[in-house]
Amino acid sequence: MSTGTKMLLILSAAMLPLGFIALLTSLDMARSASAEQRMAVRTGMAFHATRVEMVIDRGRDAVRSARASLQPASALCASIARQVRLDRGSRPPLAIFDGEGRRICQSHGAPIDRIAPVDPKGDHVWLDLQRRSFRFTAAAPDRSLLFEADIPLAEIRFAIGSGGGLPLNRMILRQGPVDVVLVDHGETAEKDILRLSQPLAGNQLALIAEYRLAPSRARTMLVVLLPLLMWAAAAFTGWLIVNRLLLRPLSQLKQSIDSWKGGRSSLQLPRLTTPSHEIRDLAESFGAVAARIHDHEQELEDGLARQTRLTREVHHRVKNNLQVVSSLINLHARGAEGAVADAYGAIQRRVDALAVVHRNHYAELEENNGVSVRALAGELATSLRASAPAGATGMPIALNLIDVQVTQDVAVPAAFFITEVVELLMHCNPQGSVLISLQGTDRPDRANLRIETVGMAEGALDDYPGIGRFERVVTGIARQFRAPLSQDLQTGRFEIEISVRS
């Protein structure tokens, strides 16, 4: 039997009965605990809501009884004063106001200077945080008299007390955006609380309570931890089997492979004592592959050395040939005059541009990082100033380029593009200056190459006799960039997007 089959059978036999028992027990205990917690929370919430409602009903009864009386204000004042003398402790302070809101009389307690808003449809409860009290208001049917009773919030807190059910964590009394914290026993994690809401005073208030979950008993904890213990036992059994049959032999084989130095030496296989014949077959396969790699790697190293020597030789000869061609053109140009000398200069500038690209590419050949656009443009600017036409001798060429690299396929057309445009500006604006810039775009693999001049006369490019040939050449160069060429012949600005290495 294979190692996978052995491990599957052993783990299945060890985990099946334990998993079945743990599943049934955990489900039953979870259902029972959930039902008990819900019942305890509902009981506690109902108890506290009843206690708060009793206090609120005292204030509402005070203004309702005054409203229901048809006596005049003087008789009502005498009546409430008599009731307070008979039973002062159970009655809240009650004040009577006229229709204009002026206080007529008050039964007892702190002065109620102004009446809270009155609901014409009936009595209303107002939660006043400034006065730290509940304000109960009502009005006579003809609104000739207004009534208000106040109950401090401290009486609400005292009335809550402690009730059955789970421990109370927080209790909040809410009216619209106004919240009053009645009870706060500290913060508890969100997963450890149960929250309920109960409307009060005919939906004018809401009582929100948070209850802490009761700690699990020892028997419940044992039942909850039983599945973990069973899975731990099964995992240990599986680890013991896997470590004996798979992990230890594979670790020995890995150490031998890590210490192997590739094709420079042969692979020394460890002595494997595992009963898994698959791992032994794997070790033998590694040994055979290592022997073949040793032979092939030696052949590859010899071939790579020959290829490197040939590549360097080719680059060296191409660079020397370009230098020879440039020197020959320079020698012929010395004896030429007029249009012939200008033609020699134009040819030499293009040969120099190709030589600059090849020299930079050869310099980067070892690292294979590409050609630096900044270094390429700097050498081209020096070469163009040195071979400038007679009228543009000493023409300033400024550079503003980000430091990026490009491939040789991009460097060659970029060098020709710079050479063609700068030579055109030298002929059309010899007394001006040239700015070569390279700026990044919103794409990391693209950049804008821009060449522009300053102080060029209007229509100078249109009057240049070689403008048609120039447009054909730069259009062909733009095709190599696979990007549209943006040019302004009136101001002497040329811009194209090139590919860079991100």
mmCIF file with all atom_site columns, C-alpha atoms in Angstrom, residues 310-404:
data_model
loop_
_atom_site.group_PDB
_atom_site.id
_atom_site.type_symbol
_atom_site.label_atom_id
_atom_site.label_alt_id
_atom_site.label_comp_id
_atom_site.label_asym_id
_atom_site.label_entity_id
_atom_site.label_seq_id
_atom_site.pdbx_PDB_ins_code
_atom_site.Cartn_x
_atom_site.Cartn_y
_atom_site.Cartn_z
_atom_site.occupancy
_atom_site.B_iso_or_equiv
_atom_site.pdbx_formal_charge
_atom_site.auth_seq_id
_atom_site.auth_comp_id
_atom_site.auth_asym_id
_atom_site.auth_atom_id
_atom_site.pdbx_PDB_model_num
ATOM 1  C CA . LEU A 1 310 ? 32.166 35.945 -29.814 1.00 0.00 ? 310 LEU A CA 1
ATOM 2  C CA . THR A 1 311 ? 29.597 38.543 -28.703 1.00 0.00 ? 311 THR A CA 1
ATOM 3  C CA . ARG A 1 312 ? 32.256 40.792 -27.230 1.00 0.00 ? 312 ARG A CA 1
ATOM 4  C CA . GLU A 1 313 ? 34.346 40.482 -30.348 1.00 0.00 ? 313 GLU A CA 1
ATOM 5  C CA . VAL A 1 314 ? 31.417 41.393 -32.600 1.00 0.00 ? 314 VAL A CA 1
ATOM 6  C CA . HIS A 1 315 ? 30.522 44.466 -30.524 1.00 0.00 ? 315 HIS A CA 1
ATOM 7  C CA . HIS A 1 316 ? 34.149 45.548 -30.391 1.00 0.00 ? 316 HIS A CA 1
ATOM 8  C CA . ARG A 1 317 ? 34.556 45.287 -34.160 1.00 0.00 ? 317 ARG A CA 1
ATOM 9  C CA . VAL A 1 318 ? 31.294 47.090 -34.902 1.00 0.00 ? 318 VAL A CA 1
ATOM 10 C CA . LYS A 1 319 ? 32.303 49.927 -32.583 1.00 0.00 ? 319 LYS A CA 1
ATOM 11 C CA . ASN A 1 320 ? 35.732 50.188 -34.223 1.00 0.00 ? 320 ASN A CA 1
ATOM 12 C CA . ASN A 1 321 ? 34.198 50.138 -37.711 1.00 0.00 ? 321 ASN A CA 1
ATOM 13 C CA . LEU A 1 322 ? 31.843 52.977 -36.836 1.00 0.00 ? 322 LEU A CA 1
ATOM 14 C CA . GLN A 1 323 ? 34.749 54.987 -35.507 1.00 0.00 ? 323 GLN A CA 1
ATOM 15 C CA . VAL A 1 324 ? 36.708 54.339 -38.731 1.00 0.00 ? 324 VAL A CA 1
ATOM 16 C CA . VAL A 1 325 ? 33.727 55.410 -40.877 1.00 0.00 ? 325 VAL A CA 1
ATOM 17 C CA . SER A 1 326 ? 33.318 58.578 -38.794 1.00 0.00 ? 326 SER A CA 1
ATOM 18 C CA . SER A 1 327 ? 37.019 59.381 -39.146 1.00 0.00 ? 327 SER A CA 1
ATOM 19 C CA . LEU A 1 328 ? 36.930 58.859 -42.936 1.00 0.00 ? 328 LEU A CA 1
ATOM 20 C CA . ILE A 1 329 ? 33.901 61.146 -43.289 1.00 0.00 ? 329 ILE A CA 1
ATOM 21 C CA . ASN A 1 330 ? 35.664 63.766 -41.183 1.00 0.00 ? 330 ASN A CA 1
ATOM 22 C CA . LEU A 1 331 ? 38.782 63.569 -43.408 1.00 0.00 ? 331 LEU A CA 1
ATOM 23 C CA . HIS A 1 332 ? 36.742 63.997 -46.602 1.00 0.00 ? 332 HIS A CA 1
ATOM 24 C CA . ALA A 1 333 ? 34.726 66.842 -45.078 1.00 0.00 ? 333 ALA A CA 1
ATOM 25 C CA . ARG A 1 334 ? 37.897 68.858 -44.423 1.00 0.00 ? 334 ARG A CA 1
ATOM 26 C CA . GLY A 1 335 ? 38.557 69.312 -48.127 1.00 0.00 ? 335 GLY A CA 1
ATOM 27 C CA . ALA A 1 336 ? 34.932 70.018 -49.088 1.00 0.00 ? 336 ALA A CA 1
ATOM 28 C CA . GLU A 1 337 ? 33.088 73.312 -49.157 1.00 0.00 ? 337 GLU A CA 1
ATOM 29 C CA . GLY A 1 338 ? 29.528 74.578 -49.395 1.00 0.00 ? 338 GLY A CA 1
ATOM 30 C CA . ALA A 1 339 ? 26.723 72.086 -49.861 1.00 0.00 ? 339 ALA A CA 1
ATOM 31 C CA . VAL A 1 340 ? 29.148 69.145 -50.039 1.00 0.00 ? 340 VAL A CA 1
ATOM 32 C CA . ALA A 1 341 ? 30.607 70.031 -46.643 1.00 0.00 ? 341 ALA A CA 1
ATOM 33 C CA . ASP A 1 342 ? 27.097 70.318 -45.193 1.00 0.00 ? 342 ASP A CA 1
ATOM 34 C CA . ALA A 1 343 ? 26.203 66.910 -46.620 1.00 0.00 ? 343 ALA A CA 1
ATOM 35 C CA . TYR A 1 344 ? 29.341 65.367 -45.100 1.00 0.00 ? 344 TYR A CA 1
ATOM 36 C CA . GLY A 1 345 ? 28.440 66.995 -41.753 1.00 0.00 ? 345 GLY A CA 1
ATOM 37 C CA . ALA A 1 346 ? 24.906 65.644 -41.873 1.00 0.00 ? 346 ALA A CA 1
ATOM 38 C CA . ILE A 1 347 ? 26.156 62.125 -42.640 1.00 0.00 ? 347 ILE A CA 1
ATOM 39 C CA . GLN A 1 348 ? 28.772 62.314 -39.906 1.00 0.00 ? 348 GLN A CA 1
ATOM 40 C CA . ARG A 1 349 ? 26.198 63.415 -37.331 1.00 0.00 ? 349 ARG A CA 1
ATOM 41 C CA . ARG A 1 350 ? 24.047 60.387 -38.075 1.00 0.00 ? 350 ARG A CA 1
ATOM 42 C CA . VAL A 1 351 ? 27.004 58.008 -37.979 1.00 0.00 ? 351 VAL A CA 1
ATOM 43 C CA . ASP A 1 352 ? 28.021 59.562 -34.654 1.00 0.00 ? 352 ASP A CA 1
ATOM 44 C CA . ALA A 1 353 ? 24.484 59.084 -33.341 1.00 0.00 ? 353 ALA A CA 1
ATOM 45 C CA . LEU A 1 354 ? 24.605 55.367 -34.181 1.00 0.00 ? 354 LEU A CA 1
ATOM 46 C CA . ALA A 1 355 ? 28.081 55.101 -32.663 1.00 0.00 ? 355 ALA A CA 1
ATOM 47 C CA . VAL A 1 356 ? 26.888 56.727 -29.421 1.00 0.00 ? 356 VAL A CA 1
ATOM 48 C CA . VAL A 1 357 ? 24.024 54.231 -29.144 1.00 0.00 ? 357 VAL A CA 1
ATOM 49 C CA . HIS A 1 358 ? 26.318 51.286 -29.802 1.00 0.00 ? 358 HIS A CA 1
ATOM 50 C CA . ARG A 1 359 ? 28.927 52.520 -27.336 1.00 0.00 ? 359 ARG A CA 1
ATOM 51 C CA . ASN A 1 360 ? 26.334 52.923 -24.552 1.00 0.00 ? 360 ASN A CA 1
ATOM 52 C CA . HIS A 1 361 ? 24.824 49.524 -25.369 1.00 0.00 ? 361 HIS A CA 1
ATOM 53 C CA . TYR A 1 362 ? 28.262 47.909 -25.266 1.00 0.00 ? 362 TYR A CA 1
ATOM 54 C CA . ALA A 1 363 ? 28.961 49.567 -21.894 1.00 0.00 ? 363 ALA A CA 1
ATOM 55 C CA . GLU A 1 364 ? 25.717 48.096 -20.483 1.00 0.00 ? 364 GLU A CA 1
ATOM 56 C CA . LEU A 1 365 ? 26.247 44.673 -22.010 1.00 0.00 ? 365 LEU A CA 1
ATOM 57 C CA . GLU A 1 366 ? 27.597 43.038 -18.836 1.00 0.00 ? 366 GLU A CA 1
ATOM 58 C CA . GLU A 1 367 ? 24.658 44.115 -16.607 1.00 0.00 ? 367 GLU A CA 1
ATOM 59 C CA . ASN A 1 368 ? 22.071 43.981 -19.442 1.00 0.00 ? 368 ASN A CA 1
ATOM 60 C CA . ASN A 1 369 ? 20.217 46.934 -17.940 1.00 0.00 ? 369 ASN A CA 1
ATOM 61 C CA . GLY A 1 370 ? 19.614 48.698 -21.238 1.00 0.00 ? 370 GLY A CA 1
ATOM 62 C CA . VAL A 1 371 ? 20.827 52.047 -22.565 1.00 0.00 ? 371 VAL A CA 1
ATOM 63 C CA . SER A 1 372 ? 20.607 55.118 -20.306 1.00 0.00 ? 372 SER A CA 1
ATOM 64 C CA . VAL A 1 373 ? 18.665 57.863 -22.118 1.00 0.00 ? 373 VAL A CA 1
ATOM 65 C CA . ARG A 1 374 ? 20.321 60.595 -20.055 1.00 0.00 ? 374 ARG A CA 1
ATOM 66 C CA . ALA A 1 375 ? 23.857 59.455 -20.948 1.00 0.00 ? 375 ALA A CA 1
ATOM 67 C CA . LEU A 1 376 ? 22.833 58.907 -24.586 1.00 0.00 ? 376 LEU A CA 1
ATOM 68 C CA . ALA A 1 377 ? 21.365 62.405 -24.922 1.00 0.00 ? 377 ALA A CA 1
ATOM 69 C CA . GLY A 1 378 ? 24.384 63.975 -23.216 1.00 0.00 ? 378 GLY A CA 1
ATOM 70 C CA . GLU A 1 379 ? 26.845 62.413 -25.664 1.00 0.00 ? 379 GLU A CA 1
ATOM 71 C CA . LEU A 1 380 ? 24.608 63.294 -28.623 1.00 0.00 ? 380 LEU A CA 1
ATOM 72 C CA . ALA A 1 381 ? 24.415 66.934 -27.469 1.00 0.00 ? 381 ALA A CA 1
ATOM 73 C CA . THR A 1 382 ? 28.216 67.130 -27.221 1.00 0.00 ? 382 THR A CA 1
ATOM 74 C CA . SER A 1 383 ? 28.662 65.554 -30.659 1.00 0.00 ? 383 SER A CA 1
ATOM 75 C CA . LEU A 1 384 ? 26.035 67.819 -32.274 1.00 0.00 ? 384 LEU A CA 1
ATOM 76 C CA . ARG A 1 385 ? 27.608 70.972 -30.840 1.00 0.00 ? 385 ARG A CA 1
ATOM 77 C CA . ALA A 1 386 ? 31.001 69.869 -32.086 1.00 0.00 ? 386 ALA A CA 1
ATOM 78 C CA . SER A 1 387 ? 29.742 69.171 -35.653 1.00 0.00 ? 387 SER A CA 1
ATOM 79 C CA . ALA A 1 388 ? 27.209 72.030 -35.836 1.00 0.00 ? 388 ALA A CA 1
ATOM 80 C CA . PRO A 1 389 ? 26.927 74.073 -39.050 1.00 0.00 ? 389 PRO A CA 1
ATOM 81 C CA . ALA A 1 390 ? 28.977 77.245 -39.252 1.00 0.00 ? 390 ALA A CA 1
ATOM 82 C CA . GLY A 1 391 ? 26.009 79.507 -38.461 1.00 0.00 ? 391 GLY A CA 1
ATOM 83 C CA . ALA A 1 392 ? 25.038 77.520 -35.341 1.00 0.00 ? 392 ALA A CA 1
ATOM 84 C CA . THR A 1 393 ? 28.489 77.110 -33.778 1.00 0.00 ? 393 THR A CA 1
ATOM 85 C CA . GLY A 1 394 ? 28.223 77.175 -29.992 1.00 0.00 ? 394 GLY A CA 1
ATOM 86 C CA . MET A 1 395 ? 24.419 76.810 -30.026 1.00 0.00 ? 395 MET A CA 1
ATOM 87 C CA . PRO A 1 396 ? 23.231 75.992 -26.449 1.00 0.00 ? 396 PRO A CA 1
ATOM 88 C CA . ILE A 1 397 ? 21.630 72.559 -26.025 1.00 0.00 ? 397 ILE A CA 1
ATOM 89 C CA . ALA A 1 398 ? 20.012 72.089 -22.592 1.00 0.00 ? 398 ALA A CA 1
ATOM 90 C CA . LEU A 1 399 ? 18.991 68.701 -21.155 1.00 0.00 ? 399 LEU A CA 1
ATOM 91 C CA . ASN A 1 400 ? 16.189 67.854 -18.706 1.00 0.00 ? 400 ASN A CA 1
ATOM 92 C CA . LEU A 1 401 ? 15.753 64.068 -18.676 1.00 0.00 ? 401 LEU A CA 1
ATOM 93 C CA . ILE A 1 402 ? 14.655 61.555 -16.086 1.00 0.00 ? 402 ILE A CA 1
ATOM 94 C CA . ASP A 1 403 ? 17.069 58.694 -15.471 1.00 0.00 ? 403 ASP A CA 1
ATOM 95 C CA . VAL A 1 404 ? 15.567 55.680 -17.300 1.00 0.00 ? 404 VAL A CA 1
#
